């Protein structure tokens, strides 16, 4: 039944979209608060997926504990990265900073090779493995849990970003750095916080993706590259845009690849980004300057 | 000397590429007074503000010489955050609001260095009493407020830091005379009722001298004249250059400048 197949692709696309949304959100947050385009974002997701395969797969930690440990480790890594590396790049030329993140990506990949070796590892099975069917589509429980976990985290992030004091300071720095500094907001604290939360989101994305993907391997960093079309399509500086963009990219990609073949995944993801940008140059939700003089 | 106010002594500032913006500038804002610094565009007024508030680094500027103290504590090496914590907050030139944040969020950013407390909410209400229009528009993005409302918001935001010294950089710029008069009336009220010291950086000499106790004139990075605001208002040069008065006072003024230079040398 062709409709069954479509429903199947649609529903698994929604779970994938929830992961993309998380990853794109972290990417957008780091860009918004620190003006750094983080090309290493996907490798943090990959690192988290490898940690997951060790903690949940090999050591058999319960899902919730493993999730917490990986998420917090990545958050701490974000703070450390800011104070040891990125802090010194503040105010440097845009492309120098971008290249530093490219270098970071290479280092993380090397670290993974050293600790985990080049062989791929199986799908992590830290969640209930059964399935259920909806109107002819077979849905693994895993997909449902991924959707719920990602959804809760996105909501938690939105509350943090829009309601908390730290979130306010992040938005202030993103809006006008000099004014924020004049009000006594310490930009290093905000930057470190943005890196921590950006990596935390990538980390949770990695934990979930390790349960979703057929295997954990050195190709997972590509998921980070999916954050680009998702974030850019939504509007590179827009938080809701990242969420919607992640969902759109995942759905179109999943459904498209389901019919055309997996080799088209990346083409489709970047293809829709291209089309949206032709139509709306600053993305779906990207804001132009909102200033009245 | 714990409440000696702001003391700037022999301050020299240069920006990267060795443009000297301030040369040997000295200034005093005694506690509880309103002091104004007058000067044309490019005289170095905003550089002076940046030096006092720890913002030079944003523009690749550095203090080459001199000291700045506030109530006896040196602040010329302090971070911008530390300066605000010491009790100095500014209404920056060009207002520098957070255009996408709501009016209320802008005000809350003014309290960034304060401990979370119910007092912050009380201060918020106080700002809305001072500027009722901000209360009405508290949920609107600051970028959509009118020029006058934006300046009120910038003042309110600085007040949220509970400053003991408020620095207003070009408060009057681009505003209708009625709004300017209203803002200065408020500054005097804050000065009288709360003993808040105020440093007014202005191009609009008339309004600045009418609303201050003491004034300085900054020209190309150096202080050239200082005196009681009433005296300066009567000064022929200040009248000619800054108050639009009738001319022929050049020689008298140059004598005054020479006299001042000798006095501070």
Coordinates of C-alpha atoms in Angstrom, one line a residue:
Chain A
X1 CA 0.0 0.0 0.0
X2 CA 1.6 3.3 -1.1
X3 CA -0.2 5.3 1.6
X4 CA 1.2 3.0 4.3
X5 CA 4.7 3.6 3.1
X6 CA 4.1 7.4 3.1
X7 CA 2.7 7.3 6.7
X8 CA 5.6 5.2 7.8
X9 CA 8.1 7.7 6.4
X10 CA 6.2 10.6 7.8
X11 CA 6.1 9.2 11.3
X12 CA 9.7 8.1 11.4
X13 CA 10.5 11.5 9.9
X14 CA 8.9 13.3 12.8
X15 CA 11.1 11.5 15.3
X16 CA 14.2 12.3 13.1
X17 CA 12.9 15.9 12.9
X18 CA 12.8 16.2 16.7
X19 CA 16.5 15.2 16.8
X20 CA 17.4 17.6 14.0
X21 CA 15.5 20.4 15.8
X22 CA 17.6 19.8 18.9
X23 CA 20.8 19.8 17.0
X24 CA 19.8 22.9 15.0
X25 CA 18.7 24.7 18.1
X26 CA 22.2 24.2 19.7
X27 CA 23.8 25.4 16.6
X28 CA 21.6 28.5 16.3
X29 CA 22.1 29.3 20.0
X30 CA 25.9 29.3 19.8
X31 CA 25.7 31.4 16.6
X32 CA 23.1 33.9 18.1
X33 CA 24.9 34.4 21.4
X34 CA 28.6 34.2 20.3
X35 CA 28.5 34.9 16.5
X36 CA 30.4 31.7 15.9
X37 CA 29.4 29.4 13.1
X38 CA 30.2 26.1 14.7
X39 CA 31.3 23.6 12.1
X40 CA 32.2 21.1 14.9
X41 CA 28.6 20.9 16.1
X42 CA 28.0 17.6 14.4
X43 CA 31.1 16.1 15.8
X44 CA 29.9 16.8 19.3
X45 CA 26.7 14.9 18.5
X46 CA 28.9 12.1 17.2
X47 CA 31.0 12.2 20.4
X48 CA 27.8 11.9 22.5
X49 CA 26.7 9.0 20.4
X50 CA 29.9 7.1 21.1
X51 CA 29.7 7.9 24.8
X52 CA 26.2 6.6 24.7
X53 CA 27.3 3.4 23.1
X54 CA 29.8 2.9 25.8
X55 CA 27.7 4.0 28.8
X56 CA 24.4 2.5 27.8
X57 CA 25.5 -0.2 25.4
X58 CA 28.7 -1.7 27.0
X59 CA 28.2 -0.6 30.6
X60 CA 24.4 -1.0 30.6
X61 CA 23.5 2.1 32.4
X62 CA 19.8 2.9 32.5
X63 CA 18.6 5.3 29.7
X64 CA 17.8 8.2 32.0
X65 CA 21.1 8.0 33.8
X66 CA 23.1 7.7 30.6
X67 CA 21.3 10.6 29.1
X68 CA 22.0 12.8 32.1
X69 CA 25.7 11.8 32.3
X70 CA 26.3 12.4 28.5
X71 CA 24.3 15.7 28.5
X72 CA 26.1 17.1 31.5
X73 CA 29.5 15.9 30.2
X74 CA 28.9 17.8 27.0
X75 CA 27.8 20.9 28.8
X76 CA 31.0 20.9 30.9
X77 CA 33.0 20.3 27.7
X78 CA 31.3 23.5 26.3
X79 CA 32.4 25.6 29.2
X80 CA 35.9 24.2 29.1
X81 CA 36.1 24.8 25.3
X82 CA 35.0 28.4 25.7
X83 CA 37.5 29.3 28.4
X84 CA 40.4 27.3 26.8
X85 CA 39.9 28.0 23.1
X86 CA 37.0 30.2 22.0
X87 CA 37.6 32.9 24.5
X88 CA 40.8 33.8 22.7
X89 CA 39.0 34.0 19.4
X90 CA 36.5 36.6 20.5
X91 CA 36.6 39.6 18.2
X92 CA 38.8 37.8 15.6
X93 CA 38.0 37.7 11.9
X94 CA 34.9 35.6 11.2
X95 CA 36.7 33.1 9.0
X96 CA 39.5 32.6 11.5
X97 CA 37.0 31.6 14.1
X98 CA 35.2 29.3 11.7
X99 CA 38.4 27.6 10.9
X100 CA 39.1 27.0 14.6
X101 CA 35.8 25.2 14.8
X102 CA 36.8 23.1 11.7
X103 CA 40.0 22.2 13.5
X104 CA 38.0 21.3 16.6
X105 CA 35.9 18.9 14.4
X106 CA 39.1 17.2 13.2
X107 CA 40.4 16.9 16.8
X108 CA 37.2 15.3 18.1
X109 CA 37.2 12.9 15.2
X110 CA 40.7 11.9 16.1
X111 CA 39.8 11.5 19.7
X112 CA 37.0 9.2 18.8
X113 CA 39.3 7.1 16.6
X114 CA 41.9 6.8 19.4
X115 CA 39.4 5.8 22.1
X116 CA 36.8 3.8 20.1
X117 CA 38.7 2.7 17.0
X118 CA 37.6 2.8 13.4
X119 CA 35.0 0.0 13.5
X120 CA 31.4 0.9 13.7
X121 CA 29.3 -0.1 16.7
X122 CA 25.8 -1.4 16.7
X123 CA 22.7 0.5 17.4
X124 CA 22.3 1.3 21.1
X125 CA 19.4 -0.6 22.6
X126 CA 18.9 1.2 25.9
X127 CA 15.1 1.7 25.3
X128 CA 12.2 -0.7 25.0
X129 CA 12.5 -2.4 21.6
X130 CA 8.9 -3.3 20.7
X131 CA 6.8 -1.8 18.0
X132 CA 3.1 -0.9 17.5
X133 CA 1.2 -0.1 14.4
X134 CA -0.9 2.9 13.4
X135 CA -3.0 2.7 10.3
X136 CA -0.6 0.2 8.6
X137 CA 2.6 2.0 9.7
X138 CA 4.9 0.1 12.1
X139 CA 6.3 2.5 14.8
X140 CA 9.1 1.4 17.2
X141 CA 8.5 2.6 20.8
X142 CA 12.0 4.0 20.5
X143 CA 10.7 6.6 18.0
X144 CA 8.0 7.7 20.4
X145 CA 10.4 8.1 23.3
X146 CA 12.8 10.0 21.1
X147 CA 10.0 12.4 20.1
X148 CA 8.9 12.9 23.7
X149 CA 12.4 13.4 25.0
X150 CA 13.3 15.9 22.3
X151 CA 10.0 17.7 22.7
X152 CA 10.4 18.1 26.4
X153 CA 14.0 19.4 26.0
X154 CA 12.9 21.9 23.3
X155 CA 10.2 23.2 25.6
X156 CA 12.6 23.4 28.5
X157 CA 15.0 25.3 26.4
X158 CA 12.4 27.8 25.3
X159 CA 11.4 28.4 28.9
X160 CA 15.0 28.9 29.8
X161 CA 15.8 31.2 26.9
X162 CA 12.7 33.4 27.2
X163 CA 12.1 33.4 31.0
X164 CA 15.4 33.0 32.8
X165 CA 17.8 35.6 33.8
X166 CA 20.7 33.9 31.9
X167 CA 18.4 33.5 28.9
X168 CA 17.7 37.2 29.0
X169 CA 21.4 38.1 29.2
X170 CA 22.0 35.8 26.2
X171 CA 19.4 37.6 24.2
X172 CA 20.7 40.9 25.2
X173 CA 24.3 40.0 24.1
X174 CA 22.9 38.7 20.8
X175 CA 21.0 42.0 20.3
X176 CA 23.6 44.5 21.2
X177 CA 26.9 43.3 22.7
X178 CA 28.3 46.8 23.6
X179 CA 25.0 47.8 25.4
X180 CA 25.0 44.5 27.3
X181 CA 28.6 45.1 28.4
X182 CA 27.7 48.6 29.4
X183 CA 24.9 47.2 31.6
X184 CA 27.5 45.0 33.4
X185 CA 26.6 41.7 31.6
X186 CA 29.9 39.7 31.4
X187 CA 30.0 38.4 27.9
X188 CA 32.4 35.5 28.8
X189 CA 29.8 34.1 31.2
X190 CA 27.2 34.4 28.5
X191 CA 29.4 32.8 25.9
X192 CA 30.4 29.9 28.1
X193 CA 26.7 29.4 29.0
X194 CA 25.8 29.4 25.3
X195 CA 28.5 26.8 24.5
X196 CA 27.4 24.7 27.4
X197 CA 23.7 24.7 26.4
X198 CA 24.5 24.3 22.7
X199 CA 26.6 21.2 23.4
X200 CA 24.1 19.9 25.8
X201 CA 21.5 20.0 23.1
X202 CA 23.9 18.3 20.6
X203 CA 24.7 15.8 23.4
X204 CA 21.1 14.8 23.9
X205 CA 20.7 14.7 20.1
X206 CA 23.6 12.2 20.1
X207 CA 22.1 10.0 22.8
X208 CA 18.8 9.9 20.9
X209 CA 20.4 9.4 17.5
X210 CA 22.4 6.5 18.8
X211 CA 19.1 4.8 19.5
X212 CA 17.6 5.8 16.2
X213 CA 20.5 5.2 13.7
X214 CA 21.2 1.6 12.6
X215 CA 24.8 2.0 13.9
X216 CA 27.2 4.4 15.6
X217 CA 30.0 5.2 13.3
X218 CA 32.3 8.0 12.1
X219 CA 29.7 9.2 9.6
X220 CA 27.4 10.5 12.3
X221 CA 29.0 13.9 12.2
X222 CA 27.1 14.5 9.0
X223 CA 23.9 14.9 11.2
X224 CA 25.6 18.1 12.3
X225 CA 25.7 19.2 8.7
X226 CA 22.0 18.7 8.6
X227 CA 21.7 21.3 11.2
X228 CA 23.0 23.8 8.6
X229 CA 20.1 23.5 6.2
X230 CA 17.7 23.2 9.1
X231 CA 19.0 26.3 10.8
X232 CA 19.5 28.4 7.6
X233 CA 16.1 27.4 6.3
X234 CA 14.5 28.5 9.5
X235 CA 16.6 31.7 9.7
X236 CA 20.1 31.4 11.1
X237 CA 19.3 33.6 14.1
X238 CA 15.9 32.3 14.9
X239 CA 15.1 29.9 17.7
X240 CA 11.6 28.9 16.4
X241 CA 13.2 28.8 12.9
X242 CA 15.6 26.1 14.1
X243 CA 12.8 23.9 15.4
X244 CA 10.6 24.3 12.4
X245 CA 13.6 24.0 10.0
X246 CA 14.8 20.8 11.7
X247 CA 11.4 19.3 11.3
X248 CA 11.0 20.3 7.7
X249 CA 14.4 19.1 6.6
X250 CA 13.9 15.7 8.4
X251 CA 10.4 15.2 6.9
X252 CA 11.3 16.1 3.3
X253 CA 14.6 14.2 3.5
X254 CA 13.1 11.1 5.1
X255 CA 10.1 10.9 2.7
X256 CA 12.3 11.8 -0.3
X257 CA 15.0 9.3 0.5
X258 CA 12.3 6.7 1.2
X259 CA 11.1 7.0 -2.4
X260 CA 14.2 8.0 -4.3
X261 CA 16.8 6.0 -2.3
X262 CA 19.1 6.9 0.6
X263 CA 21.9 8.3 -1.6
X264 CA 19.7 11.4 -2.2
X265 CA 19.4 12.4 1.5
X266 CA 22.0 15.1 1.5
X267 CA 20.9 16.4 -1.9
X268 CA 17.4 16.7 -0.7
X269 CA 18.3 18.4 2.6
X270 CA 20.5 21.1 0.9
X271 CA 18.1 21.3 -2.0
X272 CA 15.2 22.5 0.1
X273 CA 17.4 24.9 1.9
X274 CA 18.4 26.3 -1.5
X275 CA 14.8 26.6 -2.6
X276 CA 13.7 28.3 0.6
X277 CA 16.5 30.8 0.4
X278 CA 15.6 31.7 -3.1
X279 CA 12.2 32.5 -1.9
X280 CA 13.1 34.1 1.5
X281 CA 16.8 35.2 1.7
X282 CA 16.8 35.4 5.5
X283 CA 15.0 32.1 6.0
X284 CA 11.5 31.4 7.2
X285 CA 11.8 33.2 10.5
X286 CA 15.1 35.1 10.2
X287 CA 14.6 38.7 11.2
X288 CA 15.8 41.7 9.5
X289 CA 16.8 44.6 11.7
X290 CA 14.0 45.7 13.9
X291 CA 15.1 49.3 14.5
X292 CA 13.2 52.5 14.2
X293 CA 15.4 55.5 14.0
Chain B
X1 CA 37.8 60.0 51.2
X2 CA 35.1 57.4 50.7
X3 CA 32.6 59.6 49.1
X4 CA 34.8 61.8 47.0
X5 CA 32.8 61.0 43.9
X6 CA 34.4 60.5 40.5
X7 CA 38.0 61.7 40.0
X8 CA 39.6 61.5 36.7
X9 CA 43.3 62.6 36.8
X10 CA 45.6 63.3 33.9
X11 CA 43.9 60.7 31.7
X12 CA 45.3 59.9 28.3
X13 CA 43.5 57.4 26.0
X14 CA 44.6 56.1 22.6
X15 CA 42.8 53.8 20.1
X16 CA 44.6 51.1 18.1
X17 CA 46.5 52.6 15.3
X18 CA 47.8 55.2 17.8
X19 CA 45.1 57.8 17.5
X20 CA 45.3 59.8 20.7
X21 CA 41.7 60.6 21.7
X22 CA 42.3 62.1 25.1
X23 CA 45.3 63.9 26.4
X24 CA 45.9 64.7 30.1
X25 CA 42.2 65.1 30.9
X26 CA 41.2 65.8 34.5
X27 CA 37.7 66.0 35.9
X28 CA 35.8 65.8 39.1
X29 CA 32.2 64.9 39.8
X30 CA 31.7 65.5 43.5
X31 CA 29.1 63.4 45.2
X32 CA 25.6 64.8 44.8
X33 CA 26.5 67.2 42.0
X34 CA 25.6 67.5 38.4
X35 CA 28.6 68.1 36.2
X36 CA 28.6 68.6 32.5
X37 CA 31.3 68.1 29.8
X38 CA 30.7 70.1 26.7
X39 CA 32.3 69.6 23.4
X40 CA 31.8 69.3 19.6
X41 CA 31.7 66.1 17.7
X42 CA 35.0 64.2 17.9
X43 CA 36.2 66.2 20.9
X44 CA 36.6 62.9 22.9
X45 CA 33.5 63.1 25.0
X46 CA 32.3 59.5 24.4
X47 CA 35.9 58.3 24.8
X48 CA 35.9 59.8 28.2
X49 CA 32.7 57.9 29.0
X50 CA 34.1 54.6 27.7
X51 CA 37.2 55.1 29.8
X52 CA 35.2 55.6 33.0
X53 CA 32.8 52.7 32.3
X54 CA 35.4 50.1 31.2
X55 CA 34.2 50.0 27.6
X56 CA 37.4 51.1 25.8
X57 CA 38.3 47.5 25.0
X58 CA 35.2 47.1 22.8
X59 CA 36.8 49.7 20.5
X60 CA 40.4 48.7 20.8
X61 CA 41.1 51.6 23.0
X62 CA 43.5 51.8 26.0
X63 CA 44.3 54.1 28.9
X64 CA 47.9 55.2 28.3
X65 CA 48.2 57.3 31.4
X66 CA 46.3 58.6 34.4
X67 CA 43.9 57.3 36.9
X68 CA 40.2 57.1 37.5
X69 CA 38.8 56.7 41.0
X70 CA 35.3 56.5 42.3
X71 CA 34.8 57.2 46.0
X72 CA 38.4 56.5 46.6
X73 CA 38.6 53.2 44.7
X74 CA 40.6 53.0 41.5
X75 CA 38.4 51.9 38.6
X76 CA 40.6 52.5 35.5
X77 CA 41.6 48.8 35.4
X78 CA 38.2 47.5 36.4
X79 CA 35.9 45.5 34.0
X80 CA 32.7 47.0 32.7
X81 CA 30.9 44.7 35.1
X82 CA 32.9 45.8 38.1
X83 CA 32.3 49.5 37.2
X84 CA 28.5 48.9 37.2
X85 CA 28.8 47.1 40.5
X86 CA 30.7 50.1 41.9
X87 CA 27.6 52.1 41.2
X88 CA 28.3 53.8 37.9
X89 CA 25.8 53.3 35.1
X90 CA 25.3 55.1 31.8
X91 CA 22.8 56.1 29.3
X92 CA 24.9 55.5 26.3
X93 CA 25.2 57.7 23.2
X94 CA 22.7 56.7 20.6
X95 CA 20.7 54.9 23.4
X96 CA 22.0 51.5 22.6
X97 CA 18.9 49.6 23.5
X98 CA 18.2 46.0 22.9
X99 CA 15.8 46.5 19.9
X100 CA 14.3 43.0 19.9
X101 CA 13.8 42.7 23.6
X102 CA 10.7 44.2 25.1
X103 CA 10.8 47.4 27.0
X104 CA 10.5 45.5 30.3
X105 CA 13.3 43.1 29.3
X106 CA 15.5 46.1 28.5
X107 CA 14.8 47.5 32.0
X108 CA 15.6 44.1 33.6
X109 CA 19.0 44.1 31.8
X110 CA 19.8 47.3 33.6
X111 CA 19.6 45.2 36.8
X112 CA 22.0 42.6 35.4
X113 CA 24.6 43.0 38.1
X114 CA 22.2 43.0 41.0
X115 CA 21.2 40.1 43.1
X116 CA 17.8 38.6 42.3
X117 CA 15.4 40.2 44.8
X118 CA 11.9 41.6 45.1
X119 CA 13.5 45.1 45.1
X120 CA 14.1 44.7 41.4
X121 CA 10.3 44.5 40.9
X122 CA 9.8 47.6 43.0
X123 CA 12.4 49.5 41.0
X124 CA 10.6 48.4 37.8
X125 CA 7.4 49.9 39.2
X126 CA 9.3 53.0 40.1
X127 CA 10.5 53.4 36.5
X128 CA 7.0 53.0 35.3
X129 CA 5.9 55.7 37.6
X130 CA 8.6 58.0 36.3
X131 CA 7.7 57.2 32.7
X132 CA 4.1 56.0 32.6
X133 CA 4.4 55.5 28.8
X134 CA 7.0 52.8 29.3
X135 CA 4.5 50.9 31.6
X136 CA 1.9 51.0 28.8
X137 CA 4.4 49.7 26.3
X138 CA 6.3 47.3 28.5
X139 CA 5.5 44.3 26.3
X140 CA 6.6 45.9 23.0
X141 CA 10.0 45.4 21.4
X142 CA 12.2 48.4 22.2
X143 CA 13.0 48.9 18.5
X144 CA 9.4 49.9 17.9
X145 CA 9.2 52.7 20.5
X146 CA 9.5 56.4 19.4
X147 CA 12.8 58.2 19.8
X148 CA 11.6 60.0 23.0
X149 CA 10.3 56.7 24.5
X150 CA 13.6 55.0 23.6
X151 CA 15.6 57.6 25.4
X152 CA 13.3 57.3 28.5
X153 CA 13.8 53.5 28.3
X154 CA 17.6 54.0 28.2
X155 CA 17.4 56.3 31.3
X156 CA 15.1 53.8 33.0
X157 CA 17.4 50.9 32.2
X158 CA 20.4 52.8 33.7
X159 CA 18.3 53.6 36.8
X160 CA 17.6 49.9 37.3
X161 CA 21.3 49.5 38.2
X162 CA 20.7 51.8 41.2
X163 CA 23.7 53.9 40.2
X164 CA 25.3 56.4 42.6
X165 CA 26.7 58.1 39.5
X166 CA 24.6 58.3 36.4
X167 CA 26.4 59.2 33.1
X168 CA 24.3 60.6 30.3
X169 CA 26.0 60.7 27.0
X170 CA 24.2 63.0 24.5
X171 CA 20.9 62.6 26.1
X172 CA 19.4 65.4 24.1
X173 CA 20.5 64.2 20.6
X174 CA 17.7 64.0 18.1
X175 CA 14.9 64.7 20.6
X176 CA 12.2 67.4 20.7
X177 CA 12.9 70.3 23.1
X178 CA 9.9 69.3 25.2
X179 CA 11.2 65.8 25.7
X180 CA 14.7 67.1 26.5
X181 CA 13.4 69.5 29.1
X182 CA 11.3 66.8 30.7
X183 CA 14.3 64.4 30.9
X184 CA 16.6 67.1 32.4
X185 CA 13.8 68.0 34.9
X186 CA 13.9 64.3 35.9
X187 CA 17.7 64.3 36.3
X188 CA 17.5 67.3 38.6
X189 CA 14.8 65.6 40.6
X190 CA 16.9 62.5 41.0
X191 CA 19.9 64.6 41.9
X192 CA 18.0 66.5 44.6
X193 CA 15.9 63.8 46.1
X194 CA 18.3 60.9 46.0
X195 CA 21.7 62.7 46.0
X196 CA 22.5 60.9 42.7
X197 CA 25.6 62.3 41.1
X198 CA 25.2 62.9 37.4
X199 CA 27.7 63.5 34.6
X200 CA 26.1 65.0 31.6
X201 CA 28.0 64.8 28.3
X202 CA 26.4 67.2 25.9
X203 CA 26.7 69.1 22.6
X204 CA 23.6 71.1 23.6
X205 CA 25.5 73.5 25.9
X206 CA 22.5 75.6 26.7
X207 CA 20.4 72.9 28.2
X208 CA 23.5 71.3 29.9
X209 CA 24.6 74.5 31.6
X210 CA 21.1 75.4 32.7
X211 CA 20.8 72.0 34.4
X212 CA 24.3 71.5 36.0
X213 CA 26.4 72.9 38.8
X214 CA 29.8 72.8 37.1
X215 CA 31.0 72.4 33.6
X216 CA 34.1 71.5 31.5
X217 CA 34.8 72.2 27.9
X218 CA 36.6 69.4 25.9
X219 CA 38.3 70.3 22.7
X220 CA 40.2 67.8 20.5
X221 CA 41.0 65.6 23.5
X222 CA 41.9 68.2 26.0
X223 CA 40.0 70.2 28.7
X224 CA 40.2 73.8 27.8
X225 CA 37.9 75.5 30.2
X226 CA 36.1 74.7 33.4
X227 CA 34.0 76.6 35.8
X228 CA 30.7 77.0 37.5
X229 CA 27.9 76.5 35.0
X230 CA 26.6 80.0 35.6
X231 CA 30.1 81.4 34.9
X232 CA 30.5 79.4 31.8
X233 CA 27.1 80.5 30.5
X234 CA 28.3 84.0 30.8
X235 CA 31.6 83.2 29.1
X236 CA 32.0 84.9 25.7
X237 CA 33.7 82.0 24.0
X238 CA 31.3 79.4 25.3
X239 CA 28.5 81.7 24.2
X240 CA 30.0 82.1 20.8
X241 CA 30.9 78.5 20.1
X242 CA 28.4 76.5 22.1
X243 CA 25.5 78.9 22.8
X244 CA 25.2 80.5 19.4
X245 CA 25.9 84.0 20.9
X246 CA 27.3 86.9 18.9
X247 CA 31.0 86.8 18.1
X248 CA 34.1 89.0 18.6
X249 CA 35.1 87.3 21.8
X250 CA 37.9 85.2 20.3
X251 CA 40.8 87.0 21.9
X252 CA 39.2 87.2 25.3
X253 CA 38.6 83.5 25.0
X254 CA 42.1 82.6 24.0
X255 CA 43.4 84.6 27.0
X256 CA 41.1 82.5 29.1
X257 CA 42.4 79.3 27.6
X258 CA 46.0 80.3 28.2
X259 CA 45.2 81.3 31.8
X260 CA 43.6 77.9 32.4
X261 CA 46.5 76.0 30.8
X262 CA 49.0 77.8 33.0
X263 CA 46.9 77.1 36.0
X264 CA 46.7 73.4 35.4
X265 CA 50.3 73.1 34.2

